[in-house]
DNA sequence: TCTGGGGTCCTAGGACCC
DNA sequence: TCTGGGGTCCTAGGACCC
């Protein structure tokens, strides 16, 4: 049966969410900022036209934003998460299989759609998403994921396609690929792009037609070879539907330089508690945790960064056990006298909670009852909070 | 003063075993 | 004494993604 892939991607997603609750910002330049309002993590085409780029440090472009009336928002992930759910649910009613790839993207597989006009089908799906959620999306249709990404990117850059680009036609695909920079190919980052340029290639078409297999293997390794194969129309990356998580990371930057050990300790307790809750939500237990802390690499001050790991005798998702381990690790690596900027906790080596290997003396069963209670209370508090009127999101403009 | 947070996959290299 | 290849496991770190 003919398998066709598609990628649905929400345009300037975080900004679009802010526009949903502030419709008057349609057509206005909007940016959304990271934690502590550090840098730009989402921006609209109108903001892009003013010269603002993804990742720009906000304090450096603040004057520009004020001058041009750019609307800047702190990020509110609860809003983005719920908007994302709504979009994904609509998509799910249109296809038998989808992979939610990120908060604003989903890969789709069309199987048994041989007699459908997929471009028209996707256009109507797009219209429905827009109508029900006010979120504009772009859709790329292709024989595999890398090409679906490429088609999607082309749809974003060329509004005349009305949000849907289909590159299944080989002649049209060649034409698009000949104008598509290697830097923009999914999976090719800065380092790899530099190498590819050094090998004399500029476009996706150049990479597809590059014949020296040994050089590809030597310099671009397995990922490079797979991307080249997909550019040639083969399928290397299949759809992965809701794979369980393999690691959970919780980290934050401080909004100031931190010297005090107590303050780092408190942050690590918070992060560990948060991570443990996420782990239980996944229905998993972990065998290994690492913590890390580091100074501010953008400063001229003395630099220090260190991580340490802890391996549990029997896997756990118990907050108390995890926090105890985190504190022990912290004492191993914390050094007096440095100005710390960030710390974090990572949990990995998971197994399903109901299959865990218990050691002889483990009391995990009684503990997990306590943990369940804690999570219920947390949920209750969340739902209570969400009913309260939220203070307006700080608007930095 | 001010530079995000959360993930996955791959490779290299060391330790250890036969 | 000690030469060698191969396999496996583990860890660190790079690169990439959104």
Short mmCIF file of C-alpha atoms (C1' of nucleotides) in Angstrom, two decimals:
data_model
loop_
_atom_site.label_atom_id
_atom_site.label_comp_id
_atom_site.label_asym_id
_atom_site.label_seq_id
_atom_site.Cartn_x
_atom_site.Cartn_y
_atom_site.Cartn_z
CA UNK A 1 0.00 0.00 0.00
CA UNK A 2 1.09 3.52 -0.76
CA UNK A 3 2.39 5.27 2.35
CA UNK A 4 2.54 9.04 2.36
CA UNK A 5 4.02 11.14 5.14
CA UNK A 6 3.02 14.63 6.16
CA UNK A 7 4.21 17.13 8.70
CA UNK A 8 1.83 19.58 10.34
CA UNK A 9 3.61 22.50 12.00
CA UNK A 10 1.97 25.40 13.80
CA UNK A 11 3.20 28.77 12.55
CA UNK A 12 5.09 30.82 15.18
CA UNK A 13 3.30 28.64 17.70
CA UNK A 14 3.85 30.45 21.03
CA UNK A 15 3.12 33.81 19.40
CA UNK A 16 0.00 32.40 17.72
CA UNK A 17 -1.22 31.23 21.15
CA UNK A 18 -0.77 34.72 22.55
CA UNK A 19 -2.73 36.05 19.59
CA UNK A 20 -5.56 33.61 20.26
CA UNK A 21 -6.30 35.36 23.55
CA UNK A 22 -5.49 38.81 22.09
CA UNK A 23 -7.01 38.81 18.61
CA UNK A 24 -6.13 42.47 18.03
CA UNK A 25 -2.47 41.40 17.70
CA UNK A 26 -3.14 39.67 14.38
CA UNK A 27 -0.76 41.21 11.80
CA UNK A 28 1.21 42.91 14.60
CA UNK A 29 4.81 41.93 15.40
CA UNK A 30 4.90 39.59 18.40
CA UNK A 31 7.72 37.81 20.26
CA UNK A 32 7.66 35.34 23.17
CA UNK A 33 10.58 35.27 25.61
CA UNK A 34 12.30 32.47 27.52
CA UNK A 35 12.59 31.96 31.27
CA UNK A 36 13.56 35.19 33.08
CA UNK A 37 12.71 37.01 29.81
CA UNK A 38 16.19 36.10 28.62
CA UNK A 39 15.87 35.61 24.90
CA UNK A 40 13.43 35.27 22.01
CA UNK A 41 12.01 31.75 21.63
CA UNK A 42 9.18 32.47 19.20
CA UNK A 43 8.52 35.31 16.78
CA UNK A 44 6.09 36.20 14.02
CA UNK A 45 7.07 37.04 10.43
CA UNK A 46 6.27 40.70 11.19
CA UNK A 47 8.91 40.66 13.96
CA UNK A 48 11.34 38.83 11.69
CA UNK A 49 11.00 41.58 9.10
CA UNK A 50 12.25 44.08 11.68
CA UNK A 51 15.49 42.09 11.91
CA UNK A 52 14.71 40.18 15.10
CA UNK A 53 15.98 36.60 15.15
CA UNK A 54 15.26 33.45 17.11
CA UNK A 55 17.53 33.37 20.17
CA UNK A 56 18.20 37.11 20.24
CA UNK A 57 18.93 38.36 23.74
CA UNK A 58 15.99 40.50 24.77
CA UNK A 59 17.80 43.33 26.50
CA UNK A 60 19.78 43.93 23.32
CA UNK A 61 16.70 44.34 21.13
CA UNK A 62 14.42 45.96 23.69
CA UNK A 63 14.85 49.45 22.24
CA UNK A 64 14.14 48.18 18.75
CA UNK A 65 11.00 46.46 20.05
CA UNK A 66 9.77 49.58 21.79
CA UNK A 67 10.46 51.72 18.75
CA UNK A 68 8.50 49.46 16.40
CA UNK A 69 5.77 48.53 18.86
CA UNK A 70 6.70 44.86 19.04
CA UNK A 71 4.54 43.05 21.61
CA UNK A 72 6.71 40.90 23.88
CA UNK A 73 5.38 38.24 26.26
CA UNK A 74 6.84 35.99 28.92
CA UNK A 75 6.18 32.37 28.04
CA UNK A 76 3.14 30.64 29.56
CA UNK A 77 3.51 26.96 28.94
CA UNK A 78 0.20 25.95 30.39
CA UNK A 79 -1.54 27.94 27.68
CA UNK A 80 0.68 26.50 24.93
CA UNK A 81 0.19 22.97 26.23
CA UNK A 82 -3.59 23.19 26.18
CA UNK A 83 -3.65 24.83 22.73
CA UNK A 84 -1.35 22.07 21.50
CA UNK A 85 -3.71 19.39 22.82
CA UNK A 86 -6.63 20.94 20.96
CA UNK A 87 -4.72 21.09 17.67
CA UNK A 88 -3.47 17.50 17.99
CA UNK A 89 -6.96 16.22 18.73
CA UNK A 90 -8.31 17.77 15.55
CA UNK A 91 -5.48 16.27 13.52
CA UNK A 92 -6.16 12.86 15.06
CA UNK A 93 -9.70 12.90 13.68
CA UNK A 94 -8.27 13.15 10.15
CA UNK A 95 -5.63 10.40 10.10
CA UNK A 96 -5.32 6.88 11.48
CA UNK A 97 -1.70 7.38 12.62
CA UNK A 98 0.16 10.35 13.96
CA UNK A 99 3.29 11.04 15.97
CA UNK A 100 3.20 14.13 18.16
CA UNK A 101 6.75 15.19 17.50
CA UNK A 102 6.86 18.33 19.63
CA UNK A 103 4.50 20.81 21.22
CA UNK A 104 3.75 22.36 17.83
CA UNK A 105 4.41 19.58 15.30
CA UNK A 106 3.00 16.23 14.29
CA UNK A 107 4.03 13.70 11.67
CA UNK A 108 1.17 11.90 9.91
CA UNK A 109 1.01 8.78 7.81
CA UNK A 110 -1.63 8.43 5.14
CA UNK A 111 -2.25 4.80 4.35
CA UNK A 112 -5.21 3.78 2.26
CA UNK A 113 -5.70 7.31 0.92
CA UNK A 114 -4.82 6.34 -2.66
CA UNK A 115 -7.99 7.82 -4.10
CA UNK A 116 -7.88 11.02 -2.11
CA UNK A 117 -6.61 14.35 -3.31
CA UNK A 118 -4.25 14.78 -0.35
CA UNK A 119 -3.54 18.44 -1.04
CA UNK A 120 -7.23 19.26 -0.85
CA UNK A 121 -7.65 16.97 2.16
CA UNK A 122 -4.84 18.74 4.02
CA UNK A 123 -6.16 22.15 3.08
CA UNK A 124 -9.51 21.32 4.62
CA UNK A 125 -7.81 19.95 7.75
CA UNK A 126 -5.83 23.17 7.95
CA UNK A 127 -8.99 25.23 7.60
CA UNK A 128 -10.68 23.29 10.34
CA UNK A 129 -7.75 23.76 12.75
CA UNK A 130 -7.79 27.47 12.02
CA UNK A 131 -11.53 27.72 12.49
CA UNK A 132 -11.67 25.79 15.75
CA UNK A 133 -8.48 27.04 17.41
CA UNK A 134 -7.35 30.18 15.50
CA UNK A 135 -3.91 28.57 15.12
CA UNK A 136 -2.50 28.72 11.58
CA UNK A 137 -0.52 25.66 10.47
CA UNK A 138 1.63 24.65 7.51
CA UNK A 139 1.60 21.15 6.04
CA UNK A 140 4.23 19.34 3.97
CA UNK A 141 3.37 16.16 2.05
CA UNK A 142 6.12 13.75 0.91
CA UNK A 143 7.27 10.13 0.72
CA UNK A 144 9.22 10.38 4.02
CA UNK A 145 9.91 12.56 7.05
CA UNK A 146 12.94 14.50 5.83
CA UNK A 147 11.13 15.46 2.63
CA UNK A 148 7.93 16.25 4.55
CA UNK A 149 9.95 18.67 6.68
CA UNK A 150 11.41 20.19 3.56
CA UNK A 151 7.97 20.58 1.97
CA UNK A 152 6.64 22.12 5.17
CA UNK A 153 9.49 24.62 5.24
CA UNK A 154 8.72 25.51 1.63
CA UNK A 155 5.07 26.08 2.47
CA UNK A 156 6.07 28.50 5.23
CA UNK A 157 8.39 30.47 2.94
CA UNK A 158 5.97 30.64 0.04
CA UNK A 159 2.50 31.81 1.09
CA UNK A 160 1.14 31.36 -2.43
CA UNK A 161 0.77 27.64 -1.69
CA UNK A 162 -1.82 28.47 0.99
CA UNK A 163 -0.04 26.47 3.67
CA UNK A 164 0.19 23.10 1.92
CA UNK A 165 3.09 21.88 -0.23
CA UNK A 166 3.25 18.41 -1.80
CA UNK A 167 6.65 17.26 -3.09
CA UNK A 168 5.68 13.78 -4.24
CA UNK A 169 6.05 14.87 -7.85
CA UNK A 170 9.71 14.24 -8.65
CA UNK A 171 10.17 17.12 -11.07
CA UNK A 172 8.70 19.64 -8.64
CA UNK A 173 10.69 18.11 -5.79
CA UNK A 174 13.95 18.57 -7.73
CA UNK A 175 13.07 22.18 -8.36
CA UNK A 176 12.42 22.85 -4.65
CA UNK A 177 15.55 20.95 -3.58
CA UNK A 178 17.71 22.93 -5.98
CA UNK A 179 16.72 26.11 -4.11
CA UNK A 180 16.89 24.59 -0.62
CA UNK A 181 20.02 25.38 1.44
CA UNK A 182 21.71 22.44 3.17
CA UNK A 183 21.51 24.39 6.45
CA UNK A 184 17.72 24.12 6.33
CA UNK A 185 17.56 20.35 6.00
CA UNK A 186 16.11 18.64 9.06
CA UNK A 187 18.94 16.93 10.95
CA UNK A 188 21.71 19.07 9.47
CA UNK A 189 22.93 21.45 12.14
CA UNK A 190 25.62 24.12 12.11
CA UNK A 191 28.62 21.82 12.42
CA UNK A 192 27.46 19.35 9.79
CA UNK A 193 26.39 22.11 7.39
CA UNK A 194 29.90 23.55 7.58
CA UNK A 195 31.37 20.17 6.65
CA UNK A 196 28.93 19.74 3.77
CA UNK A 197 29.78 23.20 2.44
CA UNK A 198 33.44 22.29 2.74
CA UNK A 199 32.78 19.25 0.57
CA UNK A 200 31.45 21.57 -2.12
CA UNK A 201 27.69 21.17 -1.69
CA UNK A 202 25.24 24.03 -1.25
CA UNK A 203 21.72 22.69 -1.74
CA UNK A 204 19.60 19.69 -0.79
CA UNK A 205 19.86 18.59 -4.41
CA UNK A 206 23.67 18.66 -4.23
CA UNK A 207 23.61 16.43 -1.15
CA UNK A 208 21.13 14.02 -2.68
CA UNK A 209 23.30 13.60 -5.79
CA UNK A 210 26.65 13.43 -4.01
CA UNK A 211 28.11 10.08 -5.01
CA UNK A 212 31.06 9.54 -2.65
CA UNK A 213 29.53 7.16 -0.11
CA UNK A 214 32.77 6.71 1.78
CA UNK A 215 33.13 10.43 2.38
CA UNK A 216 29.52 10.63 3.59
CA UNK A 217 30.15 7.79 6.04
CA UNK A 218 33.45 9.21 7.21
CA UNK A 219 32.45 12.84 7.74
CA UNK A 220 28.68 12.78 8.21
CA UNK A 221 28.39 9.32 9.81
CA UNK A 222 25.18 7.40 10.10
CA UNK A 223 22.79 10.36 10.48
CA UNK A 224 24.21 12.01 7.35
CA UNK A 225 23.82 8.84 5.34
CA UNK A 226 20.23 8.38 6.46
CA UNK A 227 19.36 11.96 5.58
CA UNK A 228 20.91 11.50 2.16
CA UNK A 229 18.88 8.32 1.66
CA UNK A 230 15.68 10.10 2.61
CA UNK A 231 16.49 12.94 0.20
CA UNK A 232 16.63 10.18 -2.41
CA UNK A 233 13.12 9.12 -1.47
CA UNK A 234 13.82 6.11 0.75
CA UNK A 235 12.32 5.74 4.23
CA UNK A 236 14.80 5.61 7.13
CA UNK A 237 12.78 7.28 9.86
CA UNK A 238 9.46 5.65 10.56
CA UNK A 239 6.63 7.00 12.61
CA UNK A 240 7.13 6.46 16.33
CA UNK A 241 3.85 6.59 18.14
CA UNK A 242 4.00 7.66 21.78
CA UNK A 243 7.30 6.06 22.79
CA UNK A 244 7.90 6.17 26.55
CA UNK A 245 10.39 8.76 27.75
CA UNK A 246 13.98 7.68 28.31
CA UNK A 247 15.05 10.54 30.50
CA UNK A 248 13.57 13.43 32.43
CA UNK A 249 15.47 16.67 32.91
CA UNK A 250 14.51 19.62 35.08
CA UNK A 251 16.79 22.63 35.16
CA UNK A 252 16.55 26.39 35.47
CA UNK A 253 18.83 29.36 35.30
CA UNK A 254 18.87 31.63 38.33
CA UNK A 255 17.88 35.22 37.66
CA UNK A 256 21.01 36.33 39.52
CA UNK A 257 24.45 34.94 40.35
CA UNK A 258 24.21 32.54 43.29
CA UNK A 259 27.00 31.95 45.79
CA UNK A 260 25.01 30.65 48.73
CA UNK A 261 24.98 26.87 49.03
CA UNK A 262 21.55 26.95 50.63
CA UNK A 263 20.04 28.61 47.60
CA UNK A 264 21.40 25.94 45.25
CA UNK A 265 20.23 23.27 47.62
CA UNK A 266 16.71 24.67 47.57
CA UNK A 267 16.70 24.86 43.79
CA UNK A 268 17.86 21.25 43.51
CA UNK A 269 15.17 20.09 45.93
CA UNK A 270 12.57 21.88 43.80
CA UNK A 271 13.89 20.44 40.56
CA UNK A 272 14.16 16.93 41.98
CA UNK A 273 10.63 17.06 43.38
CA UNK A 274 9.36 18.23 40.01
CA UNK A 275 11.29 15.51 38.14
CA UNK A 276 10.05 12.81 40.52
CA UNK A 277 6.47 13.88 39.90
CA UNK A 278 6.98 13.73 36.14
CA UNK A 279 8.52 10.29 36.50
CA UNK A 280 5.48 9.02 38.40
CA UNK A 281 3.18 10.54 35.80
CA UNK A 282 5.03 8.42 33.23
CA UNK A 283 4.46 5.34 35.37
CA UNK A 284 8.19 4.71 35.49
CA UNK A 285 10.97 4.28 38.04
CA UNK A 286 14.59 5.26 37.47
CA UNK A 287 17.86 3.66 38.43
CA UNK A 288 20.21 6.57 37.81
CA UNK A 289 20.16 10.29 38.50
CA UNK A 290 22.65 13.02 37.77
CA UNK A 291 22.75 16.54 39.07
CA UNK A 292 24.83 19.37 37.70
CA UNK A 293 25.64 22.98 38.47
CA UNK A 294 27.53 25.59 36.54
CA UNK A 295 28.67 29.19 36.57
CA UNK A 296 27.75 31.73 33.91
CA UNK A 297 29.82 30.96 30.78
CA UNK A 298 29.01 34.39 29.33
CA UNK A 299 30.91 36.12 32.06
CA UNK A 300 34.57 36.67 32.71
CA UNK A 301 34.26 35.37 36.27
CA UNK A 302 36.04 32.13 37.31
CA UNK A 303 34.30 29.19 35.65
CA UNK A 304 33.24 25.90 37.18
CA UNK A 305 30.90 23.17 36.04
CA UNK A 306 30.47 19.72 37.37
CA UNK A 307 28.04 16.85 37.30
CA UNK A 308 27.75 13.71 39.39
CA UNK A 309 25.59 10.65 39.19
CA UNK A 310 23.96 8.30 41.65
CA UNK A 311 22.92 4.74 40.99
CA UNK A 312 20.11 3.36 43.12
CA UNK A 313 20.26 -0.19 44.43
CA UNK A 314 16.66 -0.61 43.33
CA UNK A 315 14.87 1.69 40.93
CA UNK A 316 12.71 4.38 42.46
CA UNK A 317 10.36 7.27 41.84
CA UNK A 318 10.13 8.24 45.49
CA UNK A 319 10.62 11.96 46.08
CA UNK A 320 12.35 11.44 49.41
CA UNK A 321 14.87 8.96 48.06
CA UNK A 322 15.61 11.11 45.04
CA UNK A 323 16.03 14.27 47.08
CA UNK A 324 18.34 12.52 49.53
CA UNK A 325 20.52 11.32 46.66
CA UNK A 326 20.51 14.77 45.08
CA UNK A 327 21.69 16.35 48.34
CA UNK A 328 24.48 13.81 48.67
CA UNK A 329 25.63 14.53 45.12
CA UNK A 330 25.41 18.24 45.67
CA UNK A 331 27.75 17.95 48.65
CA UNK A 332 30.20 16.04 46.48
CA UNK A 333 30.49 18.64 43.77
CA UNK A 334 29.62 22.03 45.26
CA UNK A 335 32.63 24.31 45.59
CA UNK A 336 32.70 27.44 47.69
CA UNK A 337 33.50 30.78 46.09
CA UNK A 338 31.96 30.43 42.63
CA UNK A 339 28.99 32.37 41.30
CA UNK A 340 26.52 29.79 40.05
CA UNK A 341 24.02 30.51 37.30
CA UNK A 342 22.25 27.23 36.69
CA UNK A 343 21.64 23.81 38.13
CA UNK A 344 19.58 20.80 37.17
CA UNK A 345 18.55 17.21 37.74
CA UNK A 346 18.34 14.42 35.19
CA UNK A 347 16.72 11.02 35.75
CA UNK A 348 17.30 8.04 33.43
CA UNK A 349 17.61 4.24 33.13
CA UNK A 350 13.86 3.80 33.42
CA UNK A 351 11.72 0.74 33.80
CA UNK A 352 7.96 0.50 34.15
CA UNK A 353 6.84 0.94 37.74
CA UNK A 354 4.86 -2.29 37.78
CA UNK A 355 7.83 -4.40 36.63
CA UNK A 356 10.47 -2.99 38.91
CA UNK A 357 12.99 -5.25 40.56
CA UNK A 358 12.68 -4.77 44.28
CA UNK A 359 15.59 -5.39 46.55
CA UNK A 360 15.03 -7.43 49.68
CA UNK A 361 14.56 -4.61 52.12
CA UNK A 362 12.69 -2.22 49.89
CA UNK A 363 9.63 -0.59 51.33
CA UNK A 364 8.71 0.88 47.97
CA UNK A 365 5.18 -0.46 48.00
CA UNK A 366 4.08 1.46 51.06
CA UNK A 367 5.95 4.49 49.85
CA UNK A 368 4.26 4.58 46.49
CA UNK A 369 0.91 4.95 48.24
CA UNK A 370 2.19 8.10 49.90
CA UNK A 371 3.51 9.37 46.58
CA UNK A 372 0.14 8.80 44.91
CA UNK A 373 -1.50 10.86 47.61
CA UNK A 374 1.03 13.65 47.09
CA UNK A 375 0.38 13.68 43.36
CA UNK A 376 -3.37 13.82 43.90
CA UNK A 377 -2.95 16.79 46.19
CA UNK A 378 -0.76 18.46 43.61
CA UNK A 379 -3.39 17.91 40.91
CA UNK A 380 -6.09 19.23 43.17
CA UNK A 381 -4.09 22.37 43.81
CA UNK A 382 -3.47 22.85 40.10
CA UNK A 383 -7.13 22.54 39.20
CA UNK A 384 -8.02 24.90 42.01
CA UNK A 385 -5.52 27.44 40.78
CA UNK A 386 -6.71 27.27 37.22
CA UNK A 387 -10.16 28.37 38.30
CA UNK A 388 -8.80 31.52 39.85
CA UNK A 389 -8.41 34.54 37.67
CA UNK A 390 -4.88 34.62 36.42
CA UNK A 391 -2.97 37.87 36.70
CA UNK A 392 -2.29 39.41 33.29
CA UNK A 393 0.88 38.15 31.61
CA UNK A 394 3.53 40.83 32.03
CA UNK A 395 3.76 42.69 28.77
CA UNK A 396 7.20 44.06 28.28
CA UNK A 397 6.47 46.52 25.51
"C1'" DT B 1 21.76 44.16 35.43
"C1'" DC B 2 20.19 41.12 31.13
"C1'" DT B 3 22.18 34.89 27.11
"C1'" DG B 4 15.95 28.95 27.74
"C1'" DG B 5 14.60 24.27 28.85
"C1'" DG B 6 13.79 19.47 27.58
"C1'" DG B 7 14.87 15.81 24.90
"C1'" DT B 8 17.28 11.83 21.53
"C1'" DC B 9 20.86 9.53 19.15
"C1'" DC B 10 25.55 8.54 17.97
"C1'" DT B 11 30.60 7.95 18.53
"C1'" DA B 12 34.95 7.49 20.75
"C1'" DG B 13 37.54 5.48 24.01
"C1'" DG B 14 38.59 2.92 28.25
"C1'" DA B 15 38.08 -1.32 30.96
"C1'" DC B 16 37.52 -5.91 30.97
"C1'" DC B 17 37.02 -10.61 29.31
"C1'" DC B 18 38.23 -14.63 26.51
"C1'" DT C 1 57.82 -12.54 30.07
"C1'" DC C 2 53.38 -10.80 27.16
"C1'" DT C 3 51.27 -10.53 21.89
"C1'" DG C 4 46.81 -9.96 19.54
"C1'" DG C 5 42.09 -9.71 18.01
"C1'" DG C 6 37.35 -9.40 19.06
"C1'" DG C 7 33.31 -8.59 21.82
"C1'" DT C 8 30.78 -6.12 25.33
"C1'" DC C 9 29.73 -2.77 28.59
"C1'" DC C 10 30.10 1.77 30.33
"C1'" DT C 11 30.82 6.77 30.26
"C1'" DA C 12 31.60 11.28 28.39
"C1'" DG C 13 30.60 14.33 25.22
"C1'" DG C 14 29.14 16.05 20.66
"C1'" DA C 15 25.47 17.18 17.62
"C1'" DC C 16 21.02 17.81 16.67
"C1'" DC C 17 16.02 18.79 17.38
"C1'" DC C 18 12.02 21.98 18.96
#
